[in-house]
PDB file of C-alpha atoms in Angstrom:
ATOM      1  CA  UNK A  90     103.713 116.632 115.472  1.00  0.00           C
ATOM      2  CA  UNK A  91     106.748 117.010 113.186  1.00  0.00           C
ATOM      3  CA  UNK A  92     108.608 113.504 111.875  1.00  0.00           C
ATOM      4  CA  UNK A  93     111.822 112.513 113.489  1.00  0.00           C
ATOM      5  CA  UNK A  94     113.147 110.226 110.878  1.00  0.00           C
ATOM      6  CA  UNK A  95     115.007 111.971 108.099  1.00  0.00           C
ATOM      7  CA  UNK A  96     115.690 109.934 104.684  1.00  0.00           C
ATOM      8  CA  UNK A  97     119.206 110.408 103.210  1.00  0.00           C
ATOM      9  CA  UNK A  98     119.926 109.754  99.737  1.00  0.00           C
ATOM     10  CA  UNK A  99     123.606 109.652  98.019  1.00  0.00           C
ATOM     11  CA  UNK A 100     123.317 110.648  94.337  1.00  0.00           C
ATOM     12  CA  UNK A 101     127.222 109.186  94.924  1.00  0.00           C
ATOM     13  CA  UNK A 102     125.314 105.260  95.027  1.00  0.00           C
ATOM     14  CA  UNK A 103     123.197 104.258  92.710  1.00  0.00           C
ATOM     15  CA  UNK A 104     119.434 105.326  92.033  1.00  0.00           C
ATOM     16  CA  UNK A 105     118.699 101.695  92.098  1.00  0.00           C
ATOM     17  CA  UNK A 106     118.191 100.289  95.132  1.00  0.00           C
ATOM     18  CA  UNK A 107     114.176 101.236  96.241  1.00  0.00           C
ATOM     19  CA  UNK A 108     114.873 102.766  99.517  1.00  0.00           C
ATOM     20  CA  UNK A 109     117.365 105.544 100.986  1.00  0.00           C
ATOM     21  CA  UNK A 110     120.588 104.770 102.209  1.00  0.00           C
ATOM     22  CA  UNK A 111     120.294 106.208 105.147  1.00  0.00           C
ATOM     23  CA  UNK A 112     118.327 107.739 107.810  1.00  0.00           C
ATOM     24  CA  UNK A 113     118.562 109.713 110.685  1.00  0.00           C
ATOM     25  CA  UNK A 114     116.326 110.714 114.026  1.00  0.00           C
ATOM     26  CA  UNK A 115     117.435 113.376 116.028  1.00  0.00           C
ATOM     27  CA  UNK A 116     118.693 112.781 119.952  1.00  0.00           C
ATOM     28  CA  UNK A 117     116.111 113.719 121.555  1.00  0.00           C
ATOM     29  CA  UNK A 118     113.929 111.134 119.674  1.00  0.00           C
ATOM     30  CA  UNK A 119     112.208 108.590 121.484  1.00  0.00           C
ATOM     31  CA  UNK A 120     113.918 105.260 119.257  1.00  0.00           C
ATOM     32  CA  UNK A 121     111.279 101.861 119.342  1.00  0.00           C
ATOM     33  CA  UNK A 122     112.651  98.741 118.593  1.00  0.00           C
ATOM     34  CA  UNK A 123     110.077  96.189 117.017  1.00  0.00           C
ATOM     35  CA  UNK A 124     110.628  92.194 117.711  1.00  0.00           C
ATOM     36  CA  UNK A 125     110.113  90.656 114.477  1.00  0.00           C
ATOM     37  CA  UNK A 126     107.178  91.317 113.408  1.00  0.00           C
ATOM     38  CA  UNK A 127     105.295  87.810 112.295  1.00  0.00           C
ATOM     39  CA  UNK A 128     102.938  86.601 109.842  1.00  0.00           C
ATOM     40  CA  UNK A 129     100.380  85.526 112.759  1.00  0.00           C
ATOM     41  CA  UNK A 130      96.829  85.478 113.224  1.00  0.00           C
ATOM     42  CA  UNK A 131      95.159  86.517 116.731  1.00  0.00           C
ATOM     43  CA  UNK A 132      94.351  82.791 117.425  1.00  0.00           C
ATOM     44  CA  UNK A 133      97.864  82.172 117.268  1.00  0.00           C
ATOM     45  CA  UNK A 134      97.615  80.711 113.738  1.00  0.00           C
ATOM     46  CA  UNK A 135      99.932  81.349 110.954  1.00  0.00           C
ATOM     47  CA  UNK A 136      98.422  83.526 107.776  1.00  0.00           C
ATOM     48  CA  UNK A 137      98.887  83.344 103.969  1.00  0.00           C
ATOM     49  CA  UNK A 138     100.400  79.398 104.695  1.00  0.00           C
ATOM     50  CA  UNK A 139     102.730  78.551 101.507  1.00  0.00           C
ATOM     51  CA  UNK A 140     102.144  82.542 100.052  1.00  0.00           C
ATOM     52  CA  UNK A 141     105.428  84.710 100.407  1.00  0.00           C
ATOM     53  CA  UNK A 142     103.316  87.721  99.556  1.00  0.00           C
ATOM     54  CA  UNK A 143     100.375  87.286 101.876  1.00  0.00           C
ATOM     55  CA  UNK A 144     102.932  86.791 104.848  1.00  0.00           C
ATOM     56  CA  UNK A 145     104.505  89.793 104.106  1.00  0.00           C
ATOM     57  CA  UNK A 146     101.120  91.834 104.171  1.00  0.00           C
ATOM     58  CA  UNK A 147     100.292  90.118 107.753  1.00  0.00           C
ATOM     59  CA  UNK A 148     103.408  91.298 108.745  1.00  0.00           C
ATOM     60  CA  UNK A 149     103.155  95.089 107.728  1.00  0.00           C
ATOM     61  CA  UNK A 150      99.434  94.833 109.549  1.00  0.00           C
ATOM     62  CA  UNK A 151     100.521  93.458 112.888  1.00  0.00           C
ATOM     63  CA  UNK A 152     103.830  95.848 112.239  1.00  0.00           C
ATOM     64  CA  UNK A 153     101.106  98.871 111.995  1.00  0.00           C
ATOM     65  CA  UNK A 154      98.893  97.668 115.182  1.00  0.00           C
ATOM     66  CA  UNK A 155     102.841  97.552 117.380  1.00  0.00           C
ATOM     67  CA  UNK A 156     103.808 100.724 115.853  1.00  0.00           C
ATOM     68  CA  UNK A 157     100.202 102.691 117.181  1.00  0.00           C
ATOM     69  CA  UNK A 158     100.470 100.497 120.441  1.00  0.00           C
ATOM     70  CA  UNK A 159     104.156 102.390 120.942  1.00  0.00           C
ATOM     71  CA  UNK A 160     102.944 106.048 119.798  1.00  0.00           C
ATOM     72  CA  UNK A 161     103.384 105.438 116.129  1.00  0.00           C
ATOM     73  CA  UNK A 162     103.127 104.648 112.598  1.00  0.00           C
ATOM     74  CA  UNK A 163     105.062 103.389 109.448  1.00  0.00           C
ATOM     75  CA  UNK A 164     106.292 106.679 108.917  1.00  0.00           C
ATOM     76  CA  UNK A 165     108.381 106.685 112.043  1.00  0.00           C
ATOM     77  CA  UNK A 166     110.514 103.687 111.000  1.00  0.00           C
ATOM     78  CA  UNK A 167     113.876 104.319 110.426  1.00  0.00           C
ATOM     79  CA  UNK A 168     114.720 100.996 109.094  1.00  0.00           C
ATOM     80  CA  UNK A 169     113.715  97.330 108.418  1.00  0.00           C
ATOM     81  CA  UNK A 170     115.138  94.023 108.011  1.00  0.00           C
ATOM     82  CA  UNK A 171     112.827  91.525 106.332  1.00  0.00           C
ATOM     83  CA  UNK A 172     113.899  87.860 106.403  1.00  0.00           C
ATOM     84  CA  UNK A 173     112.269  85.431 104.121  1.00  0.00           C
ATOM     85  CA  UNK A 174     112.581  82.091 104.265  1.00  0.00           C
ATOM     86  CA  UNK A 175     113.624  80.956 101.151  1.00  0.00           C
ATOM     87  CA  UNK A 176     116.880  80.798  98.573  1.00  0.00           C
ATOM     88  CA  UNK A 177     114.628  81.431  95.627  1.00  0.00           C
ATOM     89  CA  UNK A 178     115.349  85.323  94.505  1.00  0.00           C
ATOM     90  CA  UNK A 179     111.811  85.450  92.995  1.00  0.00           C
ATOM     91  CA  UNK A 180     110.326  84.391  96.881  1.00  0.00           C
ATOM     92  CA  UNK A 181     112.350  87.651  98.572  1.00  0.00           C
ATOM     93  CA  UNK A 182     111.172  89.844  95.732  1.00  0.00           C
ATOM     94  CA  UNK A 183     107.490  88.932  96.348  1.00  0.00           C
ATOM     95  CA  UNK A 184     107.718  89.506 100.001  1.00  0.00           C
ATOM     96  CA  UNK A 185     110.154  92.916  99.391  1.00  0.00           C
ATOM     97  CA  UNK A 186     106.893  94.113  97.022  1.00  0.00           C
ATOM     98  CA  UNK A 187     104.693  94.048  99.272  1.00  0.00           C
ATOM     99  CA  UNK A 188     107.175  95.630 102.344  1.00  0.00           C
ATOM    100  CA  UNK A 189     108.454  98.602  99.476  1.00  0.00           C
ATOM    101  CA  UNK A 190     104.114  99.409  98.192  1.00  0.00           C
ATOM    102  CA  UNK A 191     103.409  99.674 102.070  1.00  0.00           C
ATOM    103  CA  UNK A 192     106.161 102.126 103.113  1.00  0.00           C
ATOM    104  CA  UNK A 193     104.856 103.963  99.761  1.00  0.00           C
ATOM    105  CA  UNK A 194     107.651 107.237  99.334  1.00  0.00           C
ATOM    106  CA  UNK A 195     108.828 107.052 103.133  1.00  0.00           C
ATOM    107  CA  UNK A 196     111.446 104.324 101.286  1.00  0.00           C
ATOM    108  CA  UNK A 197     113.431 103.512 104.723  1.00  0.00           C
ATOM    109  CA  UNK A 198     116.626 101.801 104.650  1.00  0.00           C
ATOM    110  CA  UNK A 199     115.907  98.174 104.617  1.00  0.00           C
ATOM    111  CA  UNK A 200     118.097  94.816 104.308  1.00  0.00           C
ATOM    112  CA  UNK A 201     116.369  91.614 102.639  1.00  0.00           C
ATOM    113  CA  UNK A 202     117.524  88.604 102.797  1.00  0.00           C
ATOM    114  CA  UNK A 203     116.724  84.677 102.583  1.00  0.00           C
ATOM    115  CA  UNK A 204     117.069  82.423 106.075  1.00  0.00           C
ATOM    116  CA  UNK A 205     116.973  79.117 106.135  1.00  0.00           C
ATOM    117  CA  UNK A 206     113.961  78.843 108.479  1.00  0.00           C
ATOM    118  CA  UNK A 207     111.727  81.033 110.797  1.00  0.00           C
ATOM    119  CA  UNK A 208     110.281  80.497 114.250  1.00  0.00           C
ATOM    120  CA  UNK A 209     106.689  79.256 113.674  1.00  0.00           C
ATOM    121  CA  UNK A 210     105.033  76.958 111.440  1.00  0.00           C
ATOM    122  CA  UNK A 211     104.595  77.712 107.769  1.00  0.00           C
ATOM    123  CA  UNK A 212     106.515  80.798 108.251  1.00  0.00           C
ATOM    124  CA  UNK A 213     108.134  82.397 105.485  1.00  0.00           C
ATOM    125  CA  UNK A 214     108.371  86.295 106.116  1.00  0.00           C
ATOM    126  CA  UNK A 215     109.515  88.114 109.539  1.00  0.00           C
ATOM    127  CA  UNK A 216     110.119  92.087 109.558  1.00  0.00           C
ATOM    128  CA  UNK A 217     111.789  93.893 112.254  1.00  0.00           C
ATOM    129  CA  UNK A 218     111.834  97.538 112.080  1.00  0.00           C
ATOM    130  CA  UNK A 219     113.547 100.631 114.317  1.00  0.00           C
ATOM    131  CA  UNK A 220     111.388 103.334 114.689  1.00  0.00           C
ATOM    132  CA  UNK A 221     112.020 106.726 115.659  1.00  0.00           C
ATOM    133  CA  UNK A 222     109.540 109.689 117.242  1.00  0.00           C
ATOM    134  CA  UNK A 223     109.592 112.662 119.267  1.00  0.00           C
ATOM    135  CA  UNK A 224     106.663 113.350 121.894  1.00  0.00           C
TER     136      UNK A 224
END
């Protein structure tokens, strides 16, 4: 089955940034919209307590399990946000690491930025993500 999502890159902007600008999924694409994905265990429990890093990899694995449970993968998503809870720069850049190595060359466009706090105990990393497939 052929890939809805299209990356678009500017070579207007600069090379910088690690992810396109842009993407695009064409109408008659079925579009999934992910709640924030969360750094949680089954039990409930929250993973990788006090590790930006580790969060962010619990994330991208329950991410993958919603994505299959809705028809798809991490190659359907059009774009993330990934909050981290934290004002340190160096805290957002472990947790972005981790998010940018998972997506590997299908580089979405993503936003990160610090929050102040998150919904559940000890956690520091949330990702929601737009997907986009046809059937």
């Amino acid at each position: 089955m052929p890939k809805a999502v299209t990356l678009i890159r500017s070579s207007s902007l600069s090379d910088v940034a690690e992810y396109a600008y842009a993407a695009t999924a064409p109408a008659e694409a079925r579009l999934i919209f992910l709640a924030g994905s969360c750094p949680l265990n089954h039990d409930g429990t929250t993973a990788g307590v006090g590790d930006f890093a580790a969060q962010a990899a619990k994330c991208i694995e329950n991410m993958r399990v919603a994505l299959a449970d809705a028809g798809a993968d991490l190659r359907d998503v059009i774009s993330t946000r990934v909050l981290v809870a934290s004002a340190r720069q160096s805290d957002l850049v472990a947790a972005w690491e981790v998010v940018r190595d998972a997506f590997g060359d299908h580089d979405v466009p993503s936003t990160l930025m610090g929050v102040t706090v998150l919904g559940y105990d000890d956690q520091l990393v949330e990702i929601e993500a737009v997907a986009a497939v046809t059937d």
